[in-house]
PDB file of C-alpha atoms in Angstrom:
ATOM      1  CA  MET Q   1     -24.526  29.828  19.221  1.00 37.00           C
ATOM      2  CA  THR Q   2     -23.252  26.670  17.406  1.00 38.00           C
ATOM      3  CA  GLU Q   3     -22.994  26.838  13.457  1.00 42.00           C
ATOM      4  CA  LYS Q   4     -23.150  24.078  11.210  1.00 42.00           C
ATOM      5  CA  PHE Q   5     -22.494  23.301   7.806  1.00 38.00           C
ATOM      6  CA  SER Q   6     -22.710  20.125   5.395  1.00 45.00           C
ATOM      7  CA  LEU Q   7     -20.656  18.586   2.982  1.00 44.00           C
ATOM      8  CA  SER Q   8     -22.143  16.128   0.481  1.00 51.00           C
ATOM      9  CA  VAL Q   9     -19.879  13.424  -0.551  1.00 50.00           C
ATOM     10  CA  SER Q  10     -20.479  11.544  -3.781  1.00 53.00           C
ATOM     11  CA  VAL Q  11     -18.604   8.048  -4.401  1.00 51.00           C
ATOM     12  CA  TYR Q  12     -18.120   7.467  -7.837  1.00 53.00           C
ATOM     13  CA  SER Q  13     -16.016   4.082  -8.964  1.00 52.00           C
ATOM     14  CA  LYS Q  14     -15.256   5.263 -12.825  1.00 57.00           C
ATOM     15  CA  LYS Q  15     -12.817   8.060 -11.139  1.00 60.00           C
ATOM     16  CA  ILE Q  16     -10.522   4.601 -10.249  1.00 71.00           C
ATOM     17  CA  LYS Q  17      -9.371   4.215 -13.806  1.00 81.00           C
ATOM     18  CA  ILE Q  18      -6.685   7.116 -13.886  1.00 87.00           C
ATOM     19  CA  ILE Q  19      -4.838   5.358 -10.943  1.00 90.00           C
ATOM     20  CA  HIS Q  20      -4.617   2.055 -13.362  1.00 91.00           C
ATOM     21  CA  TYR Q  21      -3.433   4.191 -15.806  1.00 91.00           C
ATOM     22  CA  LEU Q  22      -0.934   5.898 -13.935  1.00 93.00           C
ATOM     23  CA  PHE Q  23       0.358   2.381 -12.469  1.00 95.00           C
ATOM     24  CA  LEU Q  24       1.113   1.142 -15.893  1.00 95.00           C
ATOM     25  CA  LEU Q  25       2.773   4.385 -16.786  1.00 95.00           C
ATOM     26  CA  LEU Q  26       4.853   3.980 -13.714  1.00 95.00           C
ATOM     27  CA  PHE Q  27       5.594   0.641 -14.374  1.00 95.00           C
ATOM     28  CA  PHE Q  28       6.935   0.976 -18.062  1.00 96.00           C
ATOM     29  CA  MET Q  29       8.932   4.034 -16.766  1.00 96.00           C
ATOM     30  CA  ASN Q  30      10.945   1.829 -14.262  1.00 95.00           C
ATOM     31  CA  LEU Q  31      11.454  -0.762 -16.692  1.00 95.00           C
ATOM     32  CA  LEU Q  32      12.619   1.750 -19.059  1.00 96.00           C
ATOM     33  CA  SER Q  33      15.043   3.056 -16.398  1.00 95.00           C
ATOM     34  CA  ILE Q  34      16.273  -0.601 -15.765  1.00 95.00           C
ATOM     35  CA  PHE Q  35      16.858  -0.679 -19.334  1.00 94.00           C
ATOM     36  CA  PHE Q  36      19.179   2.564 -19.578  1.00 94.00           C
ATOM     37  CA  LYS Q  37      21.086   1.945 -15.984  1.00 92.00           C
ATOM     38  CA  TYR Q  38      21.788  -1.988 -16.285  1.00 91.00           C
ATOM     39  CA  ILE Q  39      21.878  -2.658 -20.107  1.00 91.00           C
ATOM     40  CA  LEU Q  40      22.995   0.435 -21.349  1.00 92.00           C
ATOM     41  CA  GLY Q  41      25.064   1.576 -18.327  1.00 91.00           C
ATOM     42  CA  HIS Q  42      23.794   4.834 -17.938  1.00 92.00           C
ATOM     43  CA  PRO Q  43      22.769   5.042 -14.496  1.00 89.00           C
ATOM     44  CA  HIS Q  44      21.155   8.685 -14.518  1.00 90.00           C
ATOM     45  CA  VAL Q  45      20.410   9.797 -18.273  1.00 92.00           C
ATOM     46  CA  TYR Q  46      19.717  13.806 -16.799  1.00 89.00           C
ATOM     47  CA  GLY Q  47      17.932  12.594 -13.968  1.00 90.00           C
ATOM     48  CA  PHE Q  48      15.367  10.276 -15.440  1.00 93.00           C
ATOM     49  CA  VAL Q  49      16.586   6.979 -13.986  1.00 93.00           C
ATOM     50  CA  PRO Q  50      16.489   8.161 -10.185  1.00 92.00           C
ATOM     51  CA  LEU Q  51      12.980   9.841 -10.969  1.00 94.00           C
ATOM     52  CA  PHE Q  52      11.297   6.569 -12.106  1.00 94.00           C
ATOM     53  CA  ASP Q  53      13.755   3.934 -10.526  1.00 92.00           C
ATOM     54  CA  PHE Q  54      11.575   1.629  -7.885  1.00 93.00           C
ATOM     55  CA  ASP Q  55      14.433   1.106  -5.835  1.00 89.00           C
ATOM     56  CA  SER Q  56      14.959   4.686  -5.257  1.00 86.00           C
ATOM     57  CA  GLU Q  57      13.217   7.236  -2.586  1.00 83.00           C
ATOM     58  CA  ASN Q  58      11.578  10.620  -2.951  1.00 86.00           C
ATOM     59  CA  ASN Q  59      10.972   9.885  -6.517  1.00 92.00           C
ATOM     60  CA  ILE Q  60       7.585   9.710  -7.985  1.00 95.00           C
ATOM     61  CA  PRO Q  61       7.031   5.925  -7.692  1.00 95.00           C
ATOM     62  CA  THR Q  62       7.180   6.447  -3.721  1.00 94.00           C
ATOM     63  CA  TYR Q  63       5.076   9.670  -4.246  1.00 95.00           C
ATOM     64  CA  PHE Q  64       2.577   7.279  -6.485  1.00 96.00           C
ATOM     65  CA  SER Q  65       2.346   4.642  -3.405  1.00 96.00           C
ATOM     66  CA  SER Q  66       1.774   6.997  -0.899  1.00 96.00           C
ATOM     67  CA  ILE Q  67      -0.860   8.779  -2.429  1.00 96.00           C
ATOM     68  CA  ILE Q  68      -2.935   5.707  -3.209  1.00 96.00           C
ATOM     69  CA  LEU Q  69      -2.421   4.387   0.414  1.00 97.00           C
ATOM     70  CA  LEU Q  70      -3.972   8.023   1.496  1.00 97.00           C
ATOM     71  CA  ILE Q  71      -6.640   7.881  -0.990  1.00 95.00           C
ATOM     72  CA  SER Q  72      -7.184   4.152   0.832  1.00 96.00           C
ATOM     73  CA  ALA Q  73      -7.504   5.645   4.146  1.00 97.00           C
ATOM     74  CA  VAL Q  74      -9.581   8.546   2.995  1.00 94.00           C
ATOM     75  CA  LEU Q  75     -12.412   5.956   1.314  1.00 93.00           C
ATOM     76  CA  LEU Q  76     -12.458   4.160   4.561  1.00 96.00           C
ATOM     77  CA  LYS Q  77     -12.459   6.798   6.864  1.00 95.00           C
ATOM     78  CA  ILE Q  78     -15.540   8.078   4.280  1.00 91.00           C
ATOM     79  CA  ILE Q  79     -17.389   4.623   5.039  1.00 93.00           C
ATOM     80  CA  ALA Q  80     -16.564   4.458   8.369  1.00 94.00           C
ATOM     81  CA  ILE Q  81     -18.387   7.828   9.224  1.00 91.00           C
ATOM     82  CA  PHE Q  82     -21.741   6.548   7.250  1.00 90.00           C
ATOM     83  CA  LYS Q  83     -21.578   3.135   9.146  1.00 93.00           C
ATOM     84  CA  LYS Q  84     -21.130   5.040  12.424  1.00 91.00           C
ATOM     85  CA  SER Q  85     -24.064   7.217  11.278  1.00 87.00           C
ATOM     86  CA  ILE Q  86     -26.228   4.002  11.038  1.00 89.00           C
ATOM     87  CA  SER Q  87     -25.103   2.479  14.025  1.00 91.00           C
ATOM     88  CA  ASP Q  88     -23.287  -0.546  12.233  1.00 92.00           C
ATOM     89  CA  ASP Q  89     -21.594  -2.813  14.794  1.00 93.00           C
ATOM     90  CA  PHE Q  90     -18.279  -2.725  12.664  1.00 95.00           C
ATOM     91  CA  HIS Q  91     -17.862   1.254  12.166  1.00 94.00           C
ATOM     92  CA  LEU Q  92     -14.836   1.118  14.752  1.00 96.00           C
ATOM     93  CA  ASN Q  93     -13.170  -1.535  12.493  1.00 96.00           C
ATOM     94  CA  TRP Q  94     -13.794   0.758   9.182  1.00 97.00           C
ATOM     95  CA  SER Q  95     -11.735   3.570  11.607  1.00 97.00           C
ATOM     96  CA  VAL Q  96      -9.231   1.677  12.752  1.00 97.00           C
ATOM     97  CA  LEU Q  97      -8.227   0.495   9.113  1.00 97.00           C
ATOM     98  CA  SER Q  98      -8.199   4.062   8.071  1.00 97.00           C
ATOM     99  CA  PHE Q  99      -5.909   4.972  10.815  1.00 97.00           C
ATOM    100  CA  ILE Q 100      -3.520   1.808   9.420  1.00 97.00           C
ATOM    101  CA  PHE Q 101      -3.702   2.914   6.207  1.00 97.00           C
ATOM    102  CA  LEU Q 102      -2.880   6.511   6.933  1.00 97.00           C
ATOM    103  CA  TRP Q 103       0.399   5.730   8.972  1.00 95.00           C
ATOM    104  CA  MET Q 104       1.300   3.280   5.895  1.00 95.00           C
ATOM    105  CA  SER Q 105       0.587   6.310   3.363  1.00 96.00           C
ATOM    106  CA  VAL Q 106       3.697   8.127   5.898  1.00 94.00           C
ATOM    107  CA  ASP Q 107       5.769   5.358   6.445  1.00 91.00           C
ATOM    108  CA  GLU Q 108       5.706   4.907   2.558  1.00 90.00           C
ATOM    109  CA  SER Q 109       7.520   8.522   1.906  1.00 86.00           C
ATOM    110  CA  SER Q 110       9.683   8.193   5.643  1.00 84.00           C
ATOM    111  CA  LYS Q 111      10.442   4.336   5.580  1.00 77.00           C
ATOM    112  CA  ILE Q 112      10.550   4.223   9.225  1.00 80.00           C
ATOM    113  CA  HIS Q 113       9.765   0.302   9.297  1.00 74.00           C
ATOM    114  CA  GLU Q 114      13.232  -0.117   7.560  1.00 71.00           C
ATOM    115  CA  LEU Q 115      14.456   1.571  10.845  1.00 72.00           C
ATOM    116  CA  LEU Q 116      13.400  -1.391  12.722  1.00 70.00           C
ATOM    117  CA  SER Q 117      15.661  -3.786  10.907  1.00 67.00           C
ATOM    118  CA  GLU Q 118      18.698  -3.418  13.169  1.00 71.00           C
ATOM    119  CA  PRO Q 119      17.468  -3.117  16.459  1.00 73.00           C
ATOM    120  CA  ILE Q 120      15.357  -6.470  15.872  1.00 70.00           C
ATOM    121  CA  LYS Q 121      18.745  -8.145  14.754  1.00 68.00           C
ATOM    122  CA  ASN Q 122      20.265  -6.917  18.002  1.00 69.00           C
ATOM    123  CA  LEU Q 123      17.508  -7.999  20.222  1.00 68.00           C
ATOM    124  CA  PHE Q 124      16.964 -11.286  18.767  1.00 68.00           C
ATOM    125  CA  ASP Q 125      20.354 -11.966  17.872  1.00 67.00           C
ATOM    126  CA  LEU Q 126      19.790 -12.896  14.330  1.00 66.00           C
ATOM    127  CA  PRO Q 127      22.190 -13.428  11.642  1.00 63.00           C
ATOM    128  CA  ARG Q 128      22.904 -10.799   8.968  1.00 61.00           C
ATOM    129  CA  ILE Q 129      21.192 -12.814   6.602  1.00 60.00           C
ATOM    130  CA  PHE Q 130      18.074 -11.577   7.796  1.00 65.00           C
ATOM    131  CA  ASN Q 131      18.799  -8.380   5.784  1.00 65.00           C
ATOM    132  CA  TYR Q 132      15.238  -7.012   6.125  1.00 70.00           C
ATOM    133  CA  ALA Q 133      14.406  -8.197   9.854  1.00 69.00           C
ATOM    134  CA  TRP Q 134      11.535  -5.645   9.961  1.00 76.00           C
ATOM    135  CA  VAL Q 135       9.591  -8.359   7.701  1.00 79.00           C
ATOM    136  CA  ILE Q 136       9.170 -10.257  11.319  1.00 81.00           C
ATOM    137  CA  LEU Q 137       7.537  -7.600  12.877  1.00 83.00           C
ATOM    138  CA  GLY Q 138       5.260  -6.899   9.911  1.00 86.00           C
ATOM    139  CA  THR Q 139       4.221 -10.676   9.721  1.00 88.00           C
ATOM    140  CA  LEU Q 140       3.328 -10.800  13.368  1.00 90.00           C
ATOM    141  CA  PHE Q 141       1.312  -7.896  12.874  1.00 92.00           C
ATOM    142  CA  ILE Q 142      -0.449  -9.251   9.616  1.00 94.00           C
ATOM    143  CA  LEU Q 143      -1.499 -12.132  11.895  1.00 95.00           C
ATOM    144  CA  ILE Q 144      -2.852 -10.620  14.684  1.00 95.00           C
ATOM    145  CA  LEU Q 145      -4.791  -7.943  12.462  1.00 95.00           C
ATOM    146  CA  PHE Q 146      -6.082 -10.953  10.610  1.00 93.00           C
ATOM    147  CA  ILE Q 147      -7.245 -12.697  14.197  1.00 95.00           C
ATOM    148  CA  PHE Q 148      -9.028  -9.119  14.832  1.00 94.00           C
ATOM    149  CA  TYR Q 149     -10.747  -8.534  11.513  1.00 96.00           C
ATOM    150  CA  TYR Q 150     -11.811 -12.251  10.572  1.00 94.00           C
ATOM    151  CA  LYS Q 151     -15.328 -11.876  11.803  1.00 95.00           C
ATOM    152  CA  PHE Q 152     -15.484  -8.430   9.988  1.00 96.00           C
ATOM    153  CA  LEU Q 153     -14.172  -9.901   6.704  1.00 96.00           C
ATOM    154  CA  LEU Q 154     -17.009 -12.565   7.000  1.00 96.00           C
ATOM    155  CA  ASN Q 155     -19.566  -9.917   7.347  1.00 95.00           C
ATOM    156  CA  LEU Q 156     -18.676  -8.279   4.232  1.00 96.00           C
ATOM    157  CA  PRO Q 157     -20.433  -8.864   0.920  1.00 95.00           C
ATOM    158  CA  LYS Q 158     -19.075 -11.905  -1.239  1.00 95.00           C
ATOM    159  CA  LYS Q 159     -17.394  -9.493  -3.589  1.00 94.00           C
ATOM    160  CA  THR Q 160     -15.927  -6.960  -1.483  1.00 95.00           C
ATOM    161  CA  MET Q 161     -14.492  -9.839   0.419  1.00 96.00           C
ATOM    162  CA  PHE Q 162     -12.916 -11.416  -2.465  1.00 97.00           C
ATOM    163  CA  TYR Q 163     -11.534  -7.767  -3.684  1.00 97.00           C
ATOM    164  CA  PHE Q 164     -10.358  -7.647   0.014  1.00 97.00           C
ATOM    165  CA  VAL Q 165      -8.654 -10.877   0.501  1.00 97.00           C
ATOM    166  CA  VAL Q 166      -6.939 -10.800  -3.032  1.00 97.00           C
ATOM    167  CA  ALA Q 167      -5.886  -7.332  -2.375  1.00 98.00           C
ATOM    168  CA  GLY Q 168      -4.422  -8.556   1.178  1.00 97.00           C
ATOM    169  CA  LEU Q 169      -2.614 -11.588  -0.721  1.00 97.00           C
ATOM    170  CA  VAL Q 170      -1.031  -9.660  -3.471  1.00 98.00           C
ATOM    171  CA  PHE Q 171       0.069  -6.607  -1.058  1.00 97.00           C
ATOM    172  CA  VAL Q 172       1.713  -9.230   1.274  1.00 96.00           C
ATOM    173  CA  THR Q 173       3.319 -11.418  -1.098  1.00 96.00           C
ATOM    174  CA  GLY Q 174       4.876  -8.135  -2.314  1.00 95.00           C
ATOM    175  CA  ALA Q 175       5.740  -6.304   1.166  1.00 91.00           C
ATOM    176  CA  ILE Q 176       6.831  -9.936   2.867  1.00 91.00           C
ATOM    177  CA  GLY Q 177       7.238 -12.330   0.739  1.00 91.00           C
ATOM    178  CA  VAL Q 178       9.353 -10.979  -2.054  1.00 92.00           C
ATOM    179  CA  GLU Q 179      10.981  -8.527   0.308  1.00 88.00           C
ATOM    180  CA  THR Q 180      12.384 -11.385   2.349  1.00 85.00           C
ATOM    181  CA  ILE Q 181      13.719 -13.091  -0.913  1.00 89.00           C
ATOM    182  CA  SER Q 182      15.113  -9.923  -1.849  1.00 86.00           C
ATOM    183  CA  GLY Q 183      16.849  -9.185   1.404  1.00 82.00           C
ATOM    184  CA  TYR Q 184      18.508 -12.658   1.337  1.00 82.00           C
ATOM    185  CA  TYR Q 185      19.575 -11.870  -2.407  1.00 85.00           C
ATOM    186  CA  ARG Q 186      21.046  -8.462  -1.282  1.00 80.00           C
ATOM    187  CA  TYR Q 187      23.169 -10.483   1.468  1.00 77.00           C
ATOM    188  CA  VAL Q 188      24.418 -13.072  -0.636  1.00 80.00           C
ATOM    189  CA  SER Q 189      25.179 -10.735  -3.715  1.00 78.00           C
ATOM    190  CA  VAL Q 190      26.455  -7.600  -1.716  1.00 69.00           C
ATOM    191  CA  GLU Q 191      25.744  -5.671  -4.735  1.00 78.00           C
ATOM    192  CA  LYS Q 192      22.751  -4.297  -6.444  1.00 82.00           C
ATOM    193  CA  ASP Q 193      22.881  -6.031  -9.589  1.00 88.00           C
ATOM    194  CA  PHE Q 194      19.804  -6.659 -12.048  1.00 92.00           C
ATOM    195  CA  VAL Q 195      18.865  -9.504 -10.987  1.00 92.00           C
ATOM    196  CA  TYR Q 196      18.275  -7.340  -7.604  1.00 91.00           C
ATOM    197  CA  ILE Q 197      16.475  -4.785  -9.157  1.00 93.00           C
ATOM    198  CA  ILE Q 198      13.941  -7.051 -10.957  1.00 94.00           C
ATOM    199  CA  MET Q 199      13.191  -8.709  -7.381  1.00 94.00           C
ATOM    200  CA  ILE Q 200      12.219  -4.915  -6.261  1.00 94.00           C
ATOM    201  CA  THR Q 201      10.279  -4.229  -9.473  1.00 95.00           C
ATOM    202  CA  ILE Q 202       7.984  -7.112  -8.743  1.00 96.00           C
ATOM    203  CA  GLU Q 203       7.886  -6.491  -4.948  1.00 95.00           C
ATOM    204  CA  GLU Q 204       7.021  -2.940  -5.143  1.00 95.00           C
ATOM    205  CA  SER Q 205       4.694  -3.609  -8.022  1.00 97.00           C
ATOM    206  CA  PHE Q 206       3.056  -6.243  -6.102  1.00 97.00           C
ATOM    207  CA  GLU Q 207       2.615  -3.608  -2.832  1.00 96.00           C
ATOM    208  CA  MET Q 208       1.024  -1.018  -5.618  1.00 97.00           C
ATOM    209  CA  LEU Q 209      -1.330  -3.837  -7.168  1.00 97.00           C
ATOM    210  CA  GLY Q 210      -2.516  -4.637  -3.860  1.00 97.00           C
ATOM    211  CA  VAL Q 211      -3.485  -1.173  -2.807  1.00 97.00           C
ATOM    212  CA  ILE Q 212      -5.026  -0.556  -6.275  1.00 96.00           C
ATOM    213  CA  ILE Q 213      -7.224  -3.916  -6.070  1.00 96.00           C
ATOM    214  CA  PHE Q 214      -8.282  -2.566  -2.509  1.00 97.00           C
ATOM    215  CA  ILE Q 215      -9.204   0.735  -3.563  1.00 95.00           C
ATOM    216  CA  ASN Q 216     -11.291  -0.583  -6.458  1.00 93.00           C
ATOM    217  CA  GLY Q 217     -12.752  -3.091  -3.847  1.00 94.00           C
ATOM    218  CA  LEU Q 218     -13.498  -0.059  -1.561  1.00 93.00           C
ATOM    219  CA  PHE Q 219     -15.074   1.959  -4.436  1.00 89.00           C
ATOM    220  CA  GLN Q 220     -17.366  -0.994  -5.083  1.00 88.00           C
ATOM    221  CA  TYR Q 221     -18.583  -1.415  -1.645  1.00 91.00           C
ATOM    222  CA  ALA Q 222     -19.207   2.395  -1.434  1.00 87.00           C
ATOM    223  CA  GLU Q 223     -20.948   2.451  -4.868  1.00 82.00           C
ATOM    224  CA  ASP Q 224     -23.125  -0.474  -3.966  1.00 83.00           C
ATOM    225  CA  ASN Q 225     -23.903   0.537  -0.221  1.00 82.00           C
ATOM    226  CA  ILE Q 226     -23.398   4.094  -0.232  1.00 76.00           C
ATOM    227  CA  SER Q 227     -24.986   6.476  -2.979  1.00 56.00           C
ATOM    228  CA  ARG Q 228     -24.447   9.777  -1.033  1.00 56.00           C
ATOM    229  CA  ILE Q 229     -23.027  10.744   2.183  1.00 52.00           C
ATOM    230  CA  LYS Q 230     -23.409  13.906   4.111  1.00 50.00           C
ATOM    231  CA  LEU Q 231     -20.597  15.033   6.549  1.00 46.00           C
ATOM    232  CA  LYS Q 232     -21.506  17.413   8.911  1.00 48.00           C
ATOM    233  CA  PHE Q 233     -18.912  20.063  10.652  1.00 43.00           C
ATOM    234  CA  GLU Q 234     -19.429  21.596  14.160  1.00 45.00           C
ATOM    235  CA  PRO Q 235     -16.862  24.424  15.371  1.00 44.00           C
TER     236      PRO Q 235
END
C-alpha cells in the first residue's frame, strides 16, 4: 500500500523585507570594518573586521550570499512544481534555473569557480594580467544561458521580466564587470589596498543586490500567479 501525504505552501512577498534589512546591516558592518582596518589601522578588532569583511571567506556576508541564492533556488523549484502540475511548456526552464541557483549557492561558500582561473590561464596562455580568468568562462555561460532563455523571458509577465532583467544586469555588473576591473587592479597594485577593498565592496554589493531583486521578482510572480501550492510526496 502506497502512503501519500501533502504539504501546502503559501507564498507571501512581505516576508522579503527582512532580507533587505539584513543586507543593509551587512553593508554598514562592512563599511565599519573597512574604517577600522584601513583608516584606523586595526585589521582585527577582536575578530569583528574579518567577520564582516566582504573580501574574506567563511564569514557572515559569505553565508548571507549563499543563503539568498538558496532561497532563490527553492522559490524557483516551487514555481517549477506548480508549472509542471498545470502542464506549462516552460516548467523545465524553471527547474533548470533552480539547479543553477543551487549550484551558485554551493559555489558561493566553496569558491569553486576561482579554482578555474589558473587552468584557463594555462590553457589559453593568458598573461598574468588576467588575474580572475574564470570570468571568461562565466561570460560565455551567461551568453549561452541568455540564448536558451530568451523565449522564456519574453513569455514572462512584463513586471516579472523587468525584475529578472534588472537583477541579471546588476548581478553580472558585479560578478563579471567589477570583478574583471578589480582583478586588473590587484595585478597592478600587488597588495590589497583601500581602493581594491572598495572595488570588492561594490562587486559583492552588486551581486547581493542582484539576487535580492531576483527574489523580489520571484515572490511577486508567485504572489500574482500562485495563491497556494500543494506538494505531494510518495515514498
